Tab-separated table of C-alpha atoms in Angstrom:
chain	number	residue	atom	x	y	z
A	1	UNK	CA	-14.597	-18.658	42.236
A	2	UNK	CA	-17.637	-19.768	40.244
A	3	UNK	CA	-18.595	-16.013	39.437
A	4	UNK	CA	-15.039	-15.137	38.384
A	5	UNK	CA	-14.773	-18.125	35.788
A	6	UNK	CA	-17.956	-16.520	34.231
A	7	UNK	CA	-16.765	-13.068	34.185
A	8	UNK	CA	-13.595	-14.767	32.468
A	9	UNK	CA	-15.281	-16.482	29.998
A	10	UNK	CA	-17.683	-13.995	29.088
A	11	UNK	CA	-14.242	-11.750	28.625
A	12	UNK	CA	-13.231	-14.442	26.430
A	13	UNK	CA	-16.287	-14.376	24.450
A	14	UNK	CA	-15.899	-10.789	23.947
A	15	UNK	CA	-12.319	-11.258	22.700
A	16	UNK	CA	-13.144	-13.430	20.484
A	17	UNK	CA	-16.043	-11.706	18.757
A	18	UNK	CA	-14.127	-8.439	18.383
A	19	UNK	CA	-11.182	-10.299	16.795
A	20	UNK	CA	-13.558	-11.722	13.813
A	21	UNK	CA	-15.119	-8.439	13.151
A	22	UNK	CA	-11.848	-6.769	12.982
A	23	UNK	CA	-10.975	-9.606	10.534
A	24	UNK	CA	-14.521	-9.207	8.627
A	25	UNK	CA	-13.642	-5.429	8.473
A	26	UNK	CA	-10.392	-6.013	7.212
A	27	UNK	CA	-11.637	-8.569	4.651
A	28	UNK	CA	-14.519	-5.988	3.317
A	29	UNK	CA	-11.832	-3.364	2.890
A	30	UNK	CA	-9.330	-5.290	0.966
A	31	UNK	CA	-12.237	-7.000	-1.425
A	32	UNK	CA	-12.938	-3.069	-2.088
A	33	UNK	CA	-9.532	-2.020	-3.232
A	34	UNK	CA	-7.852	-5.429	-4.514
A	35	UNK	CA	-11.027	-7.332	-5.803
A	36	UNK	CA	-13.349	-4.578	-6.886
A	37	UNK	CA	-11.202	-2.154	-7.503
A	38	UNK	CA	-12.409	1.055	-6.175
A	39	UNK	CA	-10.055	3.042	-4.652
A	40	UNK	CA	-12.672	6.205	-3.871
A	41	UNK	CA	-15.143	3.858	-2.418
A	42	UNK	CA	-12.598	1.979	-0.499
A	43	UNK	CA	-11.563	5.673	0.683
A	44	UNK	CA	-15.222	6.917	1.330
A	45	UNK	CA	-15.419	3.793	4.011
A	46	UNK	CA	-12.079	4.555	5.883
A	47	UNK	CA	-13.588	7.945	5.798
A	48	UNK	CA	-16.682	6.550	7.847
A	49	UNK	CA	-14.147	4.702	10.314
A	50	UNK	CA	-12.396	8.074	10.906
A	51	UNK	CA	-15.689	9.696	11.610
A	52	UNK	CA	-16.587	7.363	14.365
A	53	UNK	CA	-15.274	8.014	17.902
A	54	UNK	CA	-11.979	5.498	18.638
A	55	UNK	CA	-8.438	6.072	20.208
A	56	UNK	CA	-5.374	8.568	18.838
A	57	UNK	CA	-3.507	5.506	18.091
A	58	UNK	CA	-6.469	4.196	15.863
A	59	UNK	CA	-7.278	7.625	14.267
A	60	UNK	CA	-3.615	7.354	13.091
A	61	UNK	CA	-3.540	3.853	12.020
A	62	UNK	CA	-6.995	4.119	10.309
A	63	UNK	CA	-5.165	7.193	8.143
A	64	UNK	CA	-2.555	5.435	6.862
A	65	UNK	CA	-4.772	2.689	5.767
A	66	UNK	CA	-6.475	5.089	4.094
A	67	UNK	CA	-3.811	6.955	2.282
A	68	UNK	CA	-3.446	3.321	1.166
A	69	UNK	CA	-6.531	3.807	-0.882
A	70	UNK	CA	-5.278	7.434	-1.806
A	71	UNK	CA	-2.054	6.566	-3.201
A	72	UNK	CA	-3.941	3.911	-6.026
A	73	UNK	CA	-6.999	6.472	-6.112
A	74	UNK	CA	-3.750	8.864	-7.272
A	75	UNK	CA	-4.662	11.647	-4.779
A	76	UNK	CA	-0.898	11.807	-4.130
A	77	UNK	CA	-0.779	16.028	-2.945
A	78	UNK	CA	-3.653	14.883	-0.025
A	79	UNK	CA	-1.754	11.481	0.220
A	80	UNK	CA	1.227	13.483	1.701
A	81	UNK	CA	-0.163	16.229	3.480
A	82	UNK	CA	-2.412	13.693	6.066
A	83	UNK	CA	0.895	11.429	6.450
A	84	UNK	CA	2.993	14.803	6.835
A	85	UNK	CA	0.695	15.546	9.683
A	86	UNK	CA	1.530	12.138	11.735
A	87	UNK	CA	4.313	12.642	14.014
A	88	UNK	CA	3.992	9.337	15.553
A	89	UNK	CA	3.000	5.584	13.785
A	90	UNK	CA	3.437	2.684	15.649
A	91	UNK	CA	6.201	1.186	14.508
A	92	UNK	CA	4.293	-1.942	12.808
A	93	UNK	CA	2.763	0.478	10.635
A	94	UNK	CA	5.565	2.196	9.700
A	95	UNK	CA	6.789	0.350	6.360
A	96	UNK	CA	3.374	1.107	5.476
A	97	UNK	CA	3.770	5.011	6.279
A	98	UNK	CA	6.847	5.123	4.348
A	99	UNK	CA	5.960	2.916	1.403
A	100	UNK	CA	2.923	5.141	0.539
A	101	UNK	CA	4.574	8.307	1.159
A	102	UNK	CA	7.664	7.455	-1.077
A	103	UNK	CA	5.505	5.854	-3.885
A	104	UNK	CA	3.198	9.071	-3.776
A	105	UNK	CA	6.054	11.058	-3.967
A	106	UNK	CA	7.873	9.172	-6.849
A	107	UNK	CA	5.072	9.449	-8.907
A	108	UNK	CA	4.146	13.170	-8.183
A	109	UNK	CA	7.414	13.877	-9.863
A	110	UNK	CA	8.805	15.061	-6.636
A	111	UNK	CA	12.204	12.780	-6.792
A	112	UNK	CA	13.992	14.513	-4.087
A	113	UNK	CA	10.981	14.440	-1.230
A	114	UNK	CA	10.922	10.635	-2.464
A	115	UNK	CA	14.658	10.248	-1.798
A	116	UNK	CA	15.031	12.289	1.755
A	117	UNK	CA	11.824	9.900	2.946
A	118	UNK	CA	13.516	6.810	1.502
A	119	UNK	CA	16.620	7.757	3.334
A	120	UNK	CA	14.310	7.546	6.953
A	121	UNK	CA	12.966	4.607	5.984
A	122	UNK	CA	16.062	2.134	5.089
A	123	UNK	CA	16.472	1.531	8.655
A	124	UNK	CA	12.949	0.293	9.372
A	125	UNK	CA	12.236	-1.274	6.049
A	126	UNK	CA	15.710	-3.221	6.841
A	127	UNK	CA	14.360	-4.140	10.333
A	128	UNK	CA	10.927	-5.547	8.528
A	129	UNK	CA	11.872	-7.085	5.429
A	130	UNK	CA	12.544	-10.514	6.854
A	131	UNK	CA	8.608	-10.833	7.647
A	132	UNK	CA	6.565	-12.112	4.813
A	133	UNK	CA	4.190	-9.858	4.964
A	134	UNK	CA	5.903	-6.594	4.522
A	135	UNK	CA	8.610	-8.255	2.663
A	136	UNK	CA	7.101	-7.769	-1.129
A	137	UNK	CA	5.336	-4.470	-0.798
A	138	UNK	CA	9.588	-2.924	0.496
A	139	UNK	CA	11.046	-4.841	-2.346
A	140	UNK	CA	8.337	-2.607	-4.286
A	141	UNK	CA	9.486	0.851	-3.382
A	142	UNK	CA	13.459	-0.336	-3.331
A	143	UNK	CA	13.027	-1.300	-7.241
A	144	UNK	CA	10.444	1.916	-7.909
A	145	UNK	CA	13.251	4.196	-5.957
A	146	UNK	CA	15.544	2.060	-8.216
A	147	UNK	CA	13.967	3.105	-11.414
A	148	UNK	CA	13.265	6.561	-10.585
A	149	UNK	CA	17.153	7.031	-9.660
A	150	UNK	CA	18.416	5.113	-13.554
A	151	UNK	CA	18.563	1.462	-12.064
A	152	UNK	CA	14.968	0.054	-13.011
A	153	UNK	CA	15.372	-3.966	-13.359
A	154	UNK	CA	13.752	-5.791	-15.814
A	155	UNK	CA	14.050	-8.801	-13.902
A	156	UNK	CA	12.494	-7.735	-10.760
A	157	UNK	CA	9.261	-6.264	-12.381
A	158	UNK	CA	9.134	-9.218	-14.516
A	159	UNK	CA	8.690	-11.261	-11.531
A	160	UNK	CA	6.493	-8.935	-9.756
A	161	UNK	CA	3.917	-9.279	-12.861
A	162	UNK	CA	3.882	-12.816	-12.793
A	163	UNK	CA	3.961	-13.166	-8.994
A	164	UNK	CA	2.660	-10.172	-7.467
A	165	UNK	CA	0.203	-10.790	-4.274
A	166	UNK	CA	-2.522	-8.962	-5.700
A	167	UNK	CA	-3.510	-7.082	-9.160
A	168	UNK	CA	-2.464	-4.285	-8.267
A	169	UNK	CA	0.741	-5.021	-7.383
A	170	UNK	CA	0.927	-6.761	-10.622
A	171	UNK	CA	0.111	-3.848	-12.227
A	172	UNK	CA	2.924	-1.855	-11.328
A	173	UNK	CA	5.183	-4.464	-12.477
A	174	UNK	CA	4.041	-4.542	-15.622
A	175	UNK	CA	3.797	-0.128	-15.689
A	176	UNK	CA	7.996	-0.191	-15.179
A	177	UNK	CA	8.264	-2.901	-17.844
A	178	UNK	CA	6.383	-0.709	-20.143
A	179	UNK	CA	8.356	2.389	-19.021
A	180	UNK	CA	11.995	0.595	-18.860
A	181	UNK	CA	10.974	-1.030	-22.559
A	182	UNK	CA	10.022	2.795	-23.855
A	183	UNK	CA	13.046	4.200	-22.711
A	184	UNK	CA	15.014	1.593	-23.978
A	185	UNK	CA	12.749	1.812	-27.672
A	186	UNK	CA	11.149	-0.910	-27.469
A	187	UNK	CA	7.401	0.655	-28.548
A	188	UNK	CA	5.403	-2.910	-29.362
A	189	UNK	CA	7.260	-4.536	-26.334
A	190	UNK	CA	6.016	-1.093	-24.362
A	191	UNK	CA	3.008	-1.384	-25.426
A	192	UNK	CA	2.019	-5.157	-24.395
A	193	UNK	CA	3.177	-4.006	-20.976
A	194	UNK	CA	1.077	-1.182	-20.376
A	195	UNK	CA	-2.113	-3.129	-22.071
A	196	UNK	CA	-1.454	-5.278	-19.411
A	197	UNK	CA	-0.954	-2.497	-16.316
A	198	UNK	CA	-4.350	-1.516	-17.428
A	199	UNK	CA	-5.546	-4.685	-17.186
A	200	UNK	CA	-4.535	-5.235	-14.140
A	201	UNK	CA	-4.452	-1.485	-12.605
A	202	UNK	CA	-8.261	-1.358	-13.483
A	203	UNK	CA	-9.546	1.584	-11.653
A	204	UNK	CA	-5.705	3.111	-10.312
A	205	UNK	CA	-3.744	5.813	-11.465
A	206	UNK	CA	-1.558	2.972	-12.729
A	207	UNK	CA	-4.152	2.662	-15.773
A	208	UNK	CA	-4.344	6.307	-15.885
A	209	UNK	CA	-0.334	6.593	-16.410
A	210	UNK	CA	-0.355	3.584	-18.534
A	211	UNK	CA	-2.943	5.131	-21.543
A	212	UNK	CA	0.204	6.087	-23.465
């Protein structure tokens, strides 16, 4: 009995200590893409997780994460082709899968790809959207596809400017304000907007797109 309880605890232990370095990981990754702002760098070190021996189901997670990175690096064309080469997520990762590969798509000009993937995805971004923490990043590509299709709200990427989790995020709200206020010929209101998507898209394609 004594013996056991040790072998328990020391499983414990072991828990425990892979738990915070998956957290530590995840913490050095996101202060690389949302803090820093390097999307190649944040790429390079998914690139070093992939090269490292680990499970299918890993491999495939570690991917996505990194296409995560690709799509605000703007390498769209390679964006798609690794998530086109996934037949299986799991299905936690999936919002994730589909927001990157719709986004990517959107903004490589390639509406109807964009469209046929969004179509897939209503049923799981519906079955998701409740939870917090996918819940902002859907609302995303529903007002993108939105825009992309004639119904871009002011409103939403108003909000998403002002309220957006990270800068990033923020960015993009204030990229559709600039494009929505352009179309509508609004140049000096445009051009606050995408002063600010630079700002804030330091580093993306979203300040690339936004030098207009």
């Amino acid at each position: 009995m004594k013996y056991f309880l040790i072998i328990i605890i020391l499983i414990l232990i072991l828990i425990v200590i892979r738990i915070k370095k998956q957290i530590k990981d995840v913490n050095y990754l996101n202060d690389i893409l949302y803090i820093k702002k390097e999307p190649e760098k944040y790429i390079d070190a998914m690139d070093i997780i992939l090269a490292a021996k680990q499970t299918e189901k890993n491999k495939i997670i570690n991917n996505i994460q990194k296409t995560t990175g690709m799509l605000y690096a703007g390498k769209f064309d390679e964006l798609i082709e690794i998530l086109k080469n996934i037949d299986t997520a799991p299905k936690n990762w999936l919002p994730i899968y589909y927001q990157n590969i719709i986004l990517a798509s959107f903004f490589n000009k390639d509406k109807g790809r964009a469209n046929e993937e969004f179509k897939k995805a209503k049923p799981i971004f519906q079955e998701f959207s409740k939870n917090q923490y996918y819940k902002e990043f859907i609302d995303i590509v529903y007002s993108v596809s939105d825009f992309y299709n004639g119904k871009g709200s002011k409103k939403y990427f108003t909000e998403l400017a002002e309220t957006g989790a990270n800068d990033y995020r923020k960015s993009f709200g204030y990229y559709f304000l600039g494009m929505i206020n352009k179309n509508e010929k609004n140049p000096e209101e445009a051009s606050k907007n995408f002063k600010y998507a630079m700002e804030y898209g330091k580093g993306s394609f979203i300040e690339k797109f936004s030098m207009q």
